[in-house]
Amino acid sequence: MSAPILHGGGITEAAARYGGRLEDWLDLSTGINPCPVALPPVPERAWHRLPDRQTVDDARLAAAVYYRTNGVLPLPVPGTQSVIQLLPRLMQFNAAAEPRSGSRVALFGPTYGEYARVLAAAGFSVDPVEDASAIEPGHGLAIIVNPNNPTGRSFRPADILAIAARLKANGGALLVDEAFGDLEPELSVAGHVREQGNLVVFRSFGKFFGLAGLRLGFVVAPEPVLAAFAEWLGPWAVSGPALTVSKALMQGDTKAIAAGILERRAGLDAVLDGAGMTRIGGTGLFVLVEHRHAVRLHEALCAAHILTRKFDYAPTWLRIGLAPDAEGDRRLADALCRMER
Amino acid sequence: MSAPILHGGGITEAAARYGGRLEDWLDLSTGINPCPVALPPVPERAWHRLPDRQTVDDARLAAAVYYRTNGVLPLPVPGTQSVIQLLPRLMQFNAAAEPRSGSRVALFGPTYGEYARVLAAAGFSVDPVEDASAIEPGHGLAIIVNPNNPTGRSFRPADILAIAARLKANGGALLVDEAFGDLEPELSVAGHVREQGNLVVFRSFGKFFGLAGLRLGFVVAPEPVLAAFAEWLGPWAVSGPALTVSKALMQGDTKAIAAGILERRAGLDAVLDGAGMTRIGGTGLFVLVEHRHAVRLHEALCAAHILTRKFDYAPTWLRIGLAPDAEGDRRLADALCRMER
């Protein structure tokens, strides 16, 4: 069993170490919209009954429109993590479908740590790559997070499709994780899945809508891959409330949600710039800061009961998420101001 | 890919075939409490944030008390089905831990169809067995649903522990699915898991509490098995609302819930007896009826927009769940009365 990764969101542990009541901490350690959208009413039926075909189909149709999939009905899954866990099976599935498919994985990084952890634990070689030229015939799967977490690096769809085409020539597949893609729909390749044939797209519902506790993601992929994921997850993998809430919200005013996030992001930028911090990347939902003493900065913020995200592999990086309001911005500004830099 | 099993709960399909509005159907095809418990308030945090350590630990502690596990902290999972999907990995895990463990599965049946489907699809031989004498050294895993679905057959804990001991001698494990066990806590072996060492217990949250849409179950097992399941499911497998709701309800008035179910069950018995039906088994949440023309009976009830559960493998069986109220009982009684028998 591989060592667990230290993710954001560990407020309980942080409060145990640095003191303070849970509710008094300012959690900037995740990339989740800090202003959760108002929940649409959840019918009693959604809690009570197993999710029926109609409920699932309704959510899939709403997701097809929202993610602009060109007719592919996305598969709802209980969080993107649940399908990351299934990537070792996808490797075997691809190898069975495409006898020439390689058994190594090319991971565009540095990126979200769970990809390397899950695949390495299952015995696959994971090669960190920085650009398309590093992809070799032995790579049965390449993984791109677009835009990337935590760097914010983004790939244009044309470049992604070129990488997919290159992998296809050797029986390989390309997985694009668009978990932070809602604010930049022009980057998405979800609409190219059907024509491309070896492209799999993961979408995360909870980050943009601020409902990470719901545990919901969607997979956009060719039909055989969707059928395989559905089979591996088994029936009723997603909760009824997640299906009904997501349908309503994807059909609602998503532009207002995006505007709210960008306003919060502007607030964060102003605080960081005011404190003389160096922003080196990010997405709409977080900023990546470079700082000579990022670990010390992390600790000093913890002492002020503000949790950010540090990285073992990059000791000069700090990822800072959005505060829920201007008061949160001020609190961060004050804490940064009081520190020696 | 194996063919999907026709489960209960297919109201959408039934309405498409037999007509009627969804909300006008009486769904007696599942084994779910038809009177869902009032939902405790779900804090905004549970929807918004990834479930944190404290939320998970609170639910585990409540489950340890409710399921009387003698100190084992049950692992919350997104529905029992999610861990049935992982049984092929458990087989490999057991074989690795216990070199003598066999590669065949003994399934006490007939029972819930997903066990045979998932294990056979992964290439394991599944031997249907009726009693303990059929267990052989080649069986690395035996599976008992207690009380059983759909027959209602129940095993005494002493007999189950004897089977577990027998399997242990050959490096095998025993899985006991207590999905319908809430009404008969004296049947549970959840309190014996730690001392027994090769015993795994699955519990279902949604059936008894009438909240199947929540997707929640618990695994009670020795620590290495719990750690393996947790690793295979990955972080944040269960939704925040499921964790907070279950904690509150398991600590609430479960006796009142049981009394409500037994009252509804008495109503169903009276209807069936009044119609001269032969009850051959069941649990608190459903009755198994034997009828020479069970398939025709199923269709006639569908024509009255009442959905029950038939079985391909037992054409004389019909499983009938609880109606939500006396009005539902009367509707079933009327439909049975109007039929030729």
XYZ file of C-alpha atoms in Angstrom:
682
model
C 0.000 0.000 0.000
C 1.438 3.370 -0.984
C 1.643 6.273 1.432
C -1.405 8.518 1.364
C -0.960 11.941 -0.211
C -1.413 15.022 1.924
C -4.280 16.798 0.165
C -5.827 20.144 0.884
C -8.820 20.245 3.186
C -7.120 18.855 6.289
C -8.641 21.442 8.596
C -9.200 18.937 11.400
C -5.511 18.022 11.499
C -4.437 21.656 11.182
C -6.664 22.756 14.056
C -5.367 19.884 16.203
C -1.823 21.092 15.601
C -2.158 24.876 15.591
C -5.215 25.315 17.794
C -8.392 27.260 17.164
C -11.931 26.109 16.629
C -12.629 24.415 13.295
C -15.187 27.032 12.321
C -12.696 29.840 12.926
C -10.178 28.558 10.386
C -9.997 30.097 6.937
C -9.518 27.152 4.606
C -7.655 28.257 1.481
C -6.105 24.823 0.948
C -8.521 23.539 -1.700
C -9.547 24.533 -5.205
C -13.258 24.575 -4.430
C -15.600 27.507 -5.072
C -15.881 29.025 -1.566
C -19.378 30.380 -2.255
C -21.507 27.270 -2.615
C -24.403 27.672 -4.975
C -27.849 27.642 -3.335
C -29.088 24.061 -3.364
C -32.123 23.380 -5.498
C -34.831 21.452 -3.642
C -33.976 17.740 -3.387
C -37.150 15.675 -3.795
C -37.753 13.124 -1.037
C -37.665 10.447 -3.703
C -33.981 11.188 -4.424
C -33.027 10.382 -0.827
C -35.406 7.508 -0.412
C -35.214 5.411 -3.566
C -32.330 3.922 -5.460
C -31.610 6.337 -8.326
C -33.736 5.107 -11.224
C -32.980 5.137 -14.918
C -34.849 8.390 -15.537
C -32.941 10.270 -12.835
C -29.623 9.066 -14.224
C -30.607 9.830 -17.824
C -31.762 13.336 -16.901
C -28.424 14.105 -15.254
C -26.519 12.666 -18.223
C -28.446 14.782 -20.690
C -27.883 17.938 -18.653
C -24.164 17.094 -18.466
C -23.969 16.512 -22.240
C -25.272 20.041 -22.814
C -23.241 21.683 -20.065
C -19.962 20.010 -21.060
C -20.700 20.380 -24.818
C -19.908 16.773 -25.602
C -21.301 16.673 -29.135
C -23.779 13.937 -28.340
C -21.796 11.749 -25.925
C -23.797 11.164 -22.725
C -21.312 11.604 -19.855
C -21.237 8.866 -17.210
C -21.895 10.164 -13.688
C -19.380 8.813 -11.159
C -19.025 9.326 -7.383
C -16.220 11.871 -7.718
C -13.347 11.853 -10.221
C -11.256 10.048 -7.618
C -13.452 6.967 -8.030
C -12.393 6.633 -11.672
C -8.761 7.486 -10.997
C -8.897 4.370 -8.797
C -9.990 2.416 -11.895
C -7.146 3.515 -14.175
C -5.182 0.280 -13.616
C -8.193 -1.576 -15.015
C -8.400 0.871 -17.919
C -4.752 0.095 -18.716
C -5.556 -3.616 -18.928
C -8.743 -2.893 -20.871
C -6.856 -0.802 -23.436
C -4.162 -3.414 -23.751
C -6.832 -6.046 -24.404
C -8.608 -3.865 -26.945
C -5.417 -2.677 -28.618
C -2.778 -5.390 -28.607
C -0.052 -2.884 -29.434
C -0.847 -0.640 -26.480
C 2.133 -0.016 -24.192
C 2.145 -0.627 -20.468
C 3.792 2.619 -19.351
C 2.054 5.853 -18.451
C 3.146 9.359 -19.463
C 2.031 11.889 -16.863
C 2.256 15.579 -17.744
C 3.446 17.058 -14.515
C 3.933 18.020 -11.882
C 0.223 17.570 -11.284
C -2.484 16.113 -9.043
C -0.727 13.424 -7.028
C -3.350 10.680 -7.096
C -2.590 9.696 -10.707
C 0.964 8.606 -10.010
C 0.044 7.081 -6.659
C -2.748 4.832 -7.975
C -0.940 3.710 -11.121
C 2.397 3.094 -9.418
C 0.684 1.118 -6.626
C -0.772 -1.151 -9.313
C 2.688 -1.772 -10.727
C 2.658 0.540 -13.739
C 5.679 2.672 -14.647
C 4.699 6.324 -14.527
C 6.995 8.629 -16.511
C 6.725 12.317 -15.666
C 6.779 14.222 -18.961
C 6.781 17.919 -19.733
C 5.861 17.995 -23.375
C 4.548 15.890 -26.206
C 7.992 15.030 -27.561
C 8.595 12.812 -24.520
C 5.774 10.437 -25.441
C 7.038 7.089 -26.671
C 5.445 4.026 -28.254
C 5.649 2.260 -24.881
C 3.123 4.683 -23.401
C -0.275 3.009 -23.361
C -1.775 6.013 -21.608
C -0.900 9.678 -21.298
C -2.530 11.954 -18.733
C -2.945 15.718 -18.987
C -4.697 17.831 -16.363
C -5.983 20.883 -18.268
C -5.738 23.491 -16.901
C -3.193 21.885 -14.627
C -3.305 21.684 -10.851
C -1.320 23.329 -9.251
C 0.628 25.137 -11.990
C -2.304 26.357 -14.074
C -0.462 25.416 -17.257
C -2.980 24.966 -20.054
C -2.906 23.112 -23.351
C -4.798 24.253 -26.437
C -7.271 21.701 -27.797
C -5.341 21.463 -31.086
C -2.209 20.436 -29.198
C -4.129 17.911 -27.116
C -5.695 16.366 -30.197
C -2.259 16.088 -31.803
C -1.007 14.210 -28.737
C -4.065 11.950 -28.858
C -3.446 11.208 -32.529
C 0.153 10.343 -31.824
C -0.824 7.938 -29.019
C -3.494 6.390 -31.225
C -0.886 5.345 -33.772
C 0.557 3.024 -31.109
C -2.741 1.870 -29.611
C -2.468 4.273 -26.668
C -5.118 6.484 -25.093
C -5.131 10.047 -23.776
C -6.867 11.016 -20.548
C -7.597 14.716 -20.062
C -8.689 15.746 -16.581
C -10.676 18.965 -16.905
C -11.459 19.254 -13.192
C -10.727 22.995 -13.296
C -12.102 23.493 -16.795
C -15.511 25.053 -16.095
C -14.148 28.594 -16.197
C -12.303 28.035 -19.475
C -14.692 26.051 -21.683
C -12.666 26.967 -24.768
C -9.896 24.649 -23.509
C -12.143 21.591 -23.352
C -11.783 18.621 -25.675
C -15.001 16.977 -24.405
C -16.600 17.709 -27.766
C -13.908 15.746 -29.628
C -14.218 12.445 -27.797
C -16.459 10.713 -30.300
C -14.428 11.601 -33.401
C -11.052 11.012 -31.737
C -11.760 7.497 -30.482
C -8.912 7.201 -27.932
C -9.705 10.245 -25.820
C -11.152 10.125 -22.265
C -12.193 13.287 -20.425
C -12.830 13.569 -16.676
C -14.977 16.422 -15.368
C -15.430 17.349 -11.725
C -18.791 18.715 -10.595
C -18.028 19.845 -7.059
C -15.223 22.359 -7.571
C -16.941 24.961 -9.746
C -20.344 24.610 -8.061
C -18.833 24.590 -4.570
C -20.373 21.216 -3.728
C -17.411 18.911 -3.244
C -19.203 17.009 -0.473
C -21.692 15.744 -3.032
C -19.064 13.441 -4.613
C -19.832 13.753 -8.283
C -17.861 13.744 -11.485
C -18.515 12.807 -15.103
C -16.582 10.758 -17.630
C -16.783 11.607 -21.336
C -15.362 8.755 -23.389
C -16.067 6.407 -26.284
C -18.992 4.070 -25.594
C -16.902 0.926 -24.823
C -14.892 2.838 -22.217
C -18.035 4.292 -20.624
C -19.559 0.804 -20.517
C -16.414 -0.556 -18.877
C -16.353 2.171 -16.207
C -20.077 1.609 -15.551
C -19.462 -2.111 -15.168
C -16.505 -1.596 -12.813
C -18.407 0.854 -10.612
C -21.562 -1.263 -10.576
C -25.171 -0.086 -10.422
C -26.278 2.974 -8.376
C -22.750 4.320 -7.989
C -23.923 7.924 -7.614
C -26.317 9.191 -4.950
C -29.811 10.399 -5.829
C -29.267 13.880 -4.344
C -26.067 14.290 -6.421
C -27.930 13.417 -9.615
C -30.914 15.694 -9.024
C -28.877 18.624 -7.688
C -26.381 18.483 -10.557
C -29.076 18.351 -13.209
C -30.754 21.468 -11.847
C -27.520 23.409 -11.400
C -26.019 22.550 -14.792
C -29.220 23.878 -16.361
C -29.162 26.996 -14.182
C -27.278 30.286 -14.313
C -23.705 29.056 -14.545
C -22.531 32.448 -15.821
C -23.421 34.032 -12.488
C -21.421 31.340 -10.694
C -18.419 31.993 -12.937
C -18.695 35.743 -12.322
C -18.783 35.160 -8.573
C -15.655 33.025 -8.713
C -13.763 35.527 -10.854
C -14.658 38.326 -8.438
C -13.254 36.278 -5.543
C -10.174 35.476 -7.605
C -9.626 39.191 -8.287
C -9.815 39.757 -4.533
C -7.131 37.146 -3.935
C -4.899 38.590 -6.648
C -5.154 42.038 -5.086
C -4.157 40.694 -1.673
C -1.187 38.766 -3.047
C 0.013 41.626 -5.193
C -0.375 44.001 -2.271
C 1.808 41.700 -0.176
C 4.437 41.513 -2.906
C 3.897 37.817 -3.546
C 5.007 36.269 -6.828
C 2.116 34.613 -8.639
C 3.480 31.975 -11.026
C 0.275 30.240 -12.047
C -3.219 29.173 -11.121
C -6.745 28.689 -12.363
C -9.935 30.568 -11.580
C -10.126 28.686 -8.287
C -6.593 29.059 -6.906
C -3.276 30.843 -7.299
C 0.177 29.272 -7.191
C 2.697 31.469 -5.415
C 6.458 31.101 -5.504
C 8.243 32.066 -2.304
C 11.762 31.358 -1.144
C 10.448 30.243 2.245
C 7.097 28.802 1.223
C 7.110 26.207 3.999
C 7.724 28.889 6.617
C 5.019 31.011 4.999
C 2.644 28.043 5.225
C 3.359 27.660 8.914
C 3.009 31.342 9.665
C -0.392 31.345 7.971
C -1.350 28.250 9.987
C -0.465 30.166 13.126
C -3.036 32.744 11.975
C -5.448 29.828 11.398
C -5.322 30.154 7.642
C -4.703 26.869 5.837
C -2.943 26.835 2.458
C -1.454 24.000 0.439
C 2.267 23.265 0.331
C 4.039 20.719 -1.841
C 6.641 18.215 -0.721
C 8.124 18.090 -4.210
C 8.296 21.875 -4.640
C 9.293 23.535 -1.363
C 9.070 27.036 -2.876
C 5.444 26.685 -3.939
C 2.282 27.579 -2.079
C -1.192 27.094 -3.521
C -3.779 29.514 -2.193
C -7.502 29.086 -2.784
C -10.273 31.668 -2.747
C -11.678 33.203 0.428
C -15.478 33.239 0.656
C -15.711 37.018 1.026
C -13.838 40.323 1.292
C -13.464 39.762 5.029
C -11.487 36.590 4.245
C -9.314 38.561 1.826
C -8.614 41.121 4.543
C -7.707 38.397 6.997
C -5.207 36.922 4.562
C -3.817 40.386 3.787
C -3.379 41.098 7.497
C -1.616 37.795 8.116
C 0.747 38.337 5.181
C 1.370 41.912 6.272
C 2.343 40.873 9.791
C 4.966 38.430 8.529
C 8.589 39.140 7.823
C 9.361 38.446 4.224
C -18.993 -7.809 -19.871
C -21.699 -9.837 -18.157
C -25.385 -9.110 -18.669
C -26.848 -6.706 -16.132
C -29.197 -8.166 -13.564
C -32.804 -7.017 -13.481
C -33.081 -5.521 -10.010
C -36.090 -4.112 -8.265
C -36.731 -0.413 -8.576
C -37.194 -0.284 -12.343
C -40.264 1.923 -12.163
C -39.258 3.972 -15.191
C -39.088 0.894 -17.401
C -42.301 -0.532 -15.943
C -44.222 2.693 -16.550
C -42.884 2.856 -20.105
C -44.227 -0.618 -20.741
C -47.484 -0.676 -18.782
C -48.368 3.016 -18.808
C -49.282 5.300 -15.947
C -47.477 8.236 -14.471
C -44.350 7.403 -12.438
C -45.810 8.925 -9.286
C -48.940 6.792 -9.570
C -47.066 3.490 -9.439
C -46.898 1.540 -6.203
C -43.330 0.258 -6.059
C -43.181 -2.977 -4.049
C -40.175 -4.276 -5.977
C -37.474 -3.322 -3.502
C -36.573 -4.200 0.073
C -36.389 -0.600 1.229
C -38.283 0.894 4.176
C -41.163 2.669 2.404
C -41.480 5.268 5.168
C -38.251 7.230 4.950
C -37.070 8.592 8.246
C -37.230 12.391 8.584
C -33.888 13.784 7.464
C -31.825 15.475 10.155
C -30.540 18.889 9.083
C -27.549 18.615 6.741
C -25.042 21.379 7.505
C -23.984 23.468 4.495
C -20.440 22.349 5.169
C -21.336 18.719 4.380
C -22.448 19.663 0.863
C -19.732 22.195 0.256
C -16.494 20.717 1.542
C -14.789 17.416 0.948
C -15.703 15.207 3.921
C -12.969 15.787 6.480
C -11.406 13.376 8.928
C -13.678 14.397 11.796
C -16.869 13.840 9.788
C -15.711 10.383 8.738
C -14.572 9.454 12.251
C -17.883 10.585 13.763
C -19.849 8.392 11.366
C -17.551 5.439 12.032
C -17.957 5.747 15.767
C -21.743 5.947 15.495
C -21.690 2.865 13.248
C -19.500 0.938 15.707
C -22.120 1.478 18.410
C -25.142 0.883 16.193
C -23.745 -2.316 14.645
C -22.245 -3.497 17.978
C -18.844 -4.254 16.491
C -16.917 -4.720 19.724
C -14.509 -1.928 18.952
C -14.006 -2.311 15.219
C -14.622 1.023 13.460
C -16.699 0.194 10.368
C -15.521 1.653 7.055
C -18.161 3.788 5.323
C -18.530 2.925 1.621
C -20.754 4.382 -1.120
C -23.279 1.526 -0.960
C -22.585 -2.170 -0.410
C -22.533 -2.594 -4.175
C -19.296 -0.600 -4.314
C -17.504 -3.221 -2.235
C -19.138 -6.161 -4.010
C -17.391 -4.699 -7.076
C -14.090 -5.048 -5.174
C -14.463 -8.724 -4.242
C -12.200 -9.879 -7.100
C -9.458 -7.754 -5.550
C -10.251 -9.185 -2.114
C -9.784 -12.683 -3.559
C -6.308 -11.735 -4.791
C -5.554 -9.956 -1.527
C -6.535 -13.015 0.510
C -4.513 -15.295 -1.725
C -1.485 -13.040 -1.258
C -1.945 -12.916 2.510
C -2.774 -16.593 2.839
C -0.812 -18.666 0.328
C -3.064 -21.665 0.853
C -6.241 -19.744 0.116
C -8.333 -21.297 -2.672
C -9.467 -19.475 -5.780
C -13.092 -20.658 -5.837
C -16.059 -19.009 -4.171
C -18.842 -20.772 -2.256
C -22.075 -18.776 -2.503
C -24.934 -19.733 -0.187
C -27.893 -19.352 -2.481
C -30.025 -18.593 -4.220
C -29.289 -15.032 -3.160
C -28.595 -11.474 -4.276
C -27.433 -11.791 -7.868
C -24.584 -9.295 -7.907
C -22.188 -11.589 -6.026
C -22.121 -14.262 -8.702
C -22.170 -11.703 -11.517
C -19.163 -9.706 -10.301
C -17.021 -12.690 -9.305
C -17.798 -14.734 -12.419
C -17.072 -11.718 -14.646
C -13.624 -11.540 -13.022
C -12.993 -15.188 -13.867
C -13.640 -16.803 -10.504
C -15.578 -20.066 -10.201
C -18.669 -19.488 -8.102
C -20.158 -22.640 -6.597
C -23.736 -22.331 -5.361
C -23.921 -24.140 -2.005
C -26.803 -24.834 0.326
C -25.072 -25.785 3.517
C -21.735 -25.807 5.246
C -20.904 -29.383 4.268
C -20.442 -28.253 0.657
C -17.503 -26.039 1.532
C -14.195 -27.406 0.291
C -10.546 -26.509 0.769
C -10.564 -24.928 -2.711
C -12.945 -22.218 -1.515
C -10.956 -19.078 -0.761
C -14.145 -17.208 0.036
C -17.640 -18.155 1.140
C -20.540 -15.696 1.033
C -23.656 -15.788 3.201
C -26.423 -13.196 3.040
C -28.021 -13.259 6.507
C -30.964 -13.069 6.607
C -31.018 -14.039 2.966
C -32.527 -12.108 0.089
C -35.005 -13.225 -1.241
C -35.664 -16.390 0.779
C -35.328 -14.949 4.266
C -33.323 -17.979 5.347
C -31.280 -17.107 8.394
C -28.163 -18.579 9.969
C -27.454 -18.525 13.694
C -24.198 -16.768 14.649
C -22.803 -20.011 16.104
C -23.263 -21.758 12.766
C -21.705 -18.867 10.883
C -18.695 -18.837 13.185
C -18.269 -22.577 12.676
C -18.209 -22.031 8.916
C -15.694 -19.212 9.341
C -13.468 -21.454 11.452
C -13.613 -24.171 8.841
C -12.628 -21.759 6.065
C -9.837 -20.344 8.211
C -8.184 -23.736 8.434
C -7.571 -23.525 4.675
C -6.719 -19.838 4.521
C -10.194 -18.873 3.335
C -12.435 -16.006 4.430
C -16.151 -15.669 5.119
C -18.195 -12.700 3.950
C -21.536 -12.163 5.688
C -23.858 -9.626 4.058
C -26.206 -8.341 6.748
C -28.028 -5.902 4.448
C -31.363 -6.916 5.970
C -30.003 -7.449 9.455
C -31.135 -4.266 11.245
C -34.419 -5.828 12.371
C -32.727 -8.952 13.729
C -29.607 -7.747 15.540
C -29.331 -11.089 17.357
C -28.311 -12.679 14.033
C -25.350 -10.367 13.502
C -21.744 -11.534 13.668
C -20.365 -7.981 13.423
C -19.217 -8.273 17.042
C -17.084 -11.332 16.254
C -14.985 -9.892 13.456
C -11.958 -8.976 15.532
C -11.638 -12.314 17.349
C -12.430 -14.418 14.284
C -9.818 -12.893 11.994
C -11.170 -14.106 8.640
C -14.678 -12.680 8.848
C -15.944 -9.702 6.808
C -19.396 -8.194 7.400
C -21.235 -5.868 4.997
C -23.991 -3.627 6.369
C -26.394 -1.571 4.288
C -27.557 1.782 5.630
C -30.279 2.715 3.165
C -32.698 -0.195 3.452
C -33.709 0.033 7.106
C -33.622 3.841 7.249
C -35.434 4.196 3.931
C -32.625 6.239 2.405
C -31.303 4.086 -0.420
C -30.627 7.149 -2.592
C -27.935 8.204 -0.110
C -25.636 5.358 -1.241
C -24.097 4.253 2.020
C -22.937 1.003 3.504
C -20.376 -0.069 6.076
C -17.736 -2.790 6.118
C -16.772 -4.463 9.395
C -13.562 -6.439 8.928
C -10.064 -7.007 10.317
C -7.865 -3.917 10.025
C -5.795 -5.067 6.991
C -8.977 -5.759 5.020
C -10.468 -2.380 5.968
C -7.228 -0.676 4.934
C -7.282 -2.517 1.612
C -10.895 -1.538 0.873
C -10.117 2.075 1.828
C -7.126 2.057 -0.496
C -9.114 0.564 -3.386
C -11.965 3.052 -3.009
C -9.623 6.017 -2.600
C -10.137 9.149 -0.516
C -13.585 10.819 -0.097
C -15.511 7.807 -1.353
C -18.647 8.673 0.628
C -20.586 11.935 0.326
C -20.687 14.463 3.149
C -24.500 14.378 3.449
C -24.425 10.560 3.736
C -21.890 10.733 6.573
C -23.683 13.419 8.583
C -27.184 12.012 8.047
C -26.153 8.473 8.983
C -24.395 9.561 12.145
C -27.479 11.406 13.377
C -29.901 8.619 12.478
C -27.842 5.757 13.919
C -27.776 7.688 17.198
C -31.517 8.382 17.021
C -34.647 6.402 17.820
C -34.041 3.268 15.763
C -36.620 1.331 17.778
C -39.375 3.568 16.451
C -38.156 2.920 12.903
C -38.196 -0.834 13.516
C -41.716 -0.634 14.958
C -42.907 1.296 11.902
C -41.458 -1.315 9.555
C -42.980 -4.214 11.470
C -46.389 -2.520 11.377
C -46.149 -2.174 7.590
C -44.983 -5.778 7.351
C -48.034 -6.916 9.358
C -50.213 -5.002 6.890
C -48.619 -6.822 3.968
C -49.021 -10.204 5.658
C -52.713 -9.550 6.234
C -53.224 -8.643 2.566
C -51.377 -11.721 1.321
C -53.118 -14.054 3.737
C -56.452 -12.505 2.830
C -55.754 -13.200 -0.846
C -54.765 -16.782 -0.082
C -51.149 -16.301 -1.105
C -48.474 -18.698 0.108
C -45.734 -16.918 2.027
C -42.570 -19.005 1.939
C -40.069 -16.564 3.374
C -38.982 -12.965 3.793
C -37.419 -10.452 6.126
C -38.912 -7.471 7.901
C -38.733 -5.542 4.630
C -40.249 -7.991 2.134
C -42.172 -11.242 1.749
C -41.390 -14.050 -0.670
C -44.534 -15.598 -2.146
C -44.770 -18.883 -3.989
C -47.343 -18.982 -6.755
C -47.823 -21.430 -9.601
C -48.179 -18.546 -12.064
C -45.912 -15.995 -10.432
C -44.884 -14.451 -13.751
C -48.519 -13.954 -14.723
C -49.218 -12.556 -11.259
C -46.326 -10.121 -11.725
C -47.787 -8.945 -15.027
C -51.300 -8.594 -13.683
C -49.990 -6.451 -10.831
C -48.033 -4.378 -13.361
C -51.279 -3.800 -15.229
C -52.600 -2.341 -11.961
C -49.402 -0.261 -11.801
C -48.007 -2.200 -8.862
C -44.403 -3.313 -9.341
C -43.127 -6.467 -7.625
C -39.968 -8.480 -8.158
C -39.874 -11.725 -10.134
C -36.930 -14.081 -10.529
C -35.664 -15.595 -13.757
C -34.216 -18.540 -11.868
C -37.371 -19.258 -9.839
C -40.474 -18.692 -11.969
C -42.816 -19.536 -9.088
C -41.435 -16.847 -6.777
C -42.550 -13.275 -6.300
C -40.923 -10.895 -3.845
C -43.231 -8.226 -2.494
C -42.014 -5.228 -0.527
C -43.836 -3.018 1.942
C -46.397 -0.405 0.930
C -45.934 3.031 2.530
C -49.393 3.059 4.138
C -52.693 1.261 4.636
C -53.963 2.798 1.397
C -51.144 0.971 -0.423
C -52.122 -2.271 1.326
C -55.721 -1.808 0.157
C -54.590 -1.152 -3.395
C -52.582 -4.383 -3.409
C -55.488 -6.278 -1.830
C -57.874 -4.955 -4.497
C -55.536 -5.892 -7.335
C -55.059 -9.412 -5.959
C -58.785 -9.739 -5.383
C -59.621 -8.808 -8.980
C -57.341 -11.484 -10.386
C -58.261 -15.027 -11.222
C -56.126 -17.360 -9.243
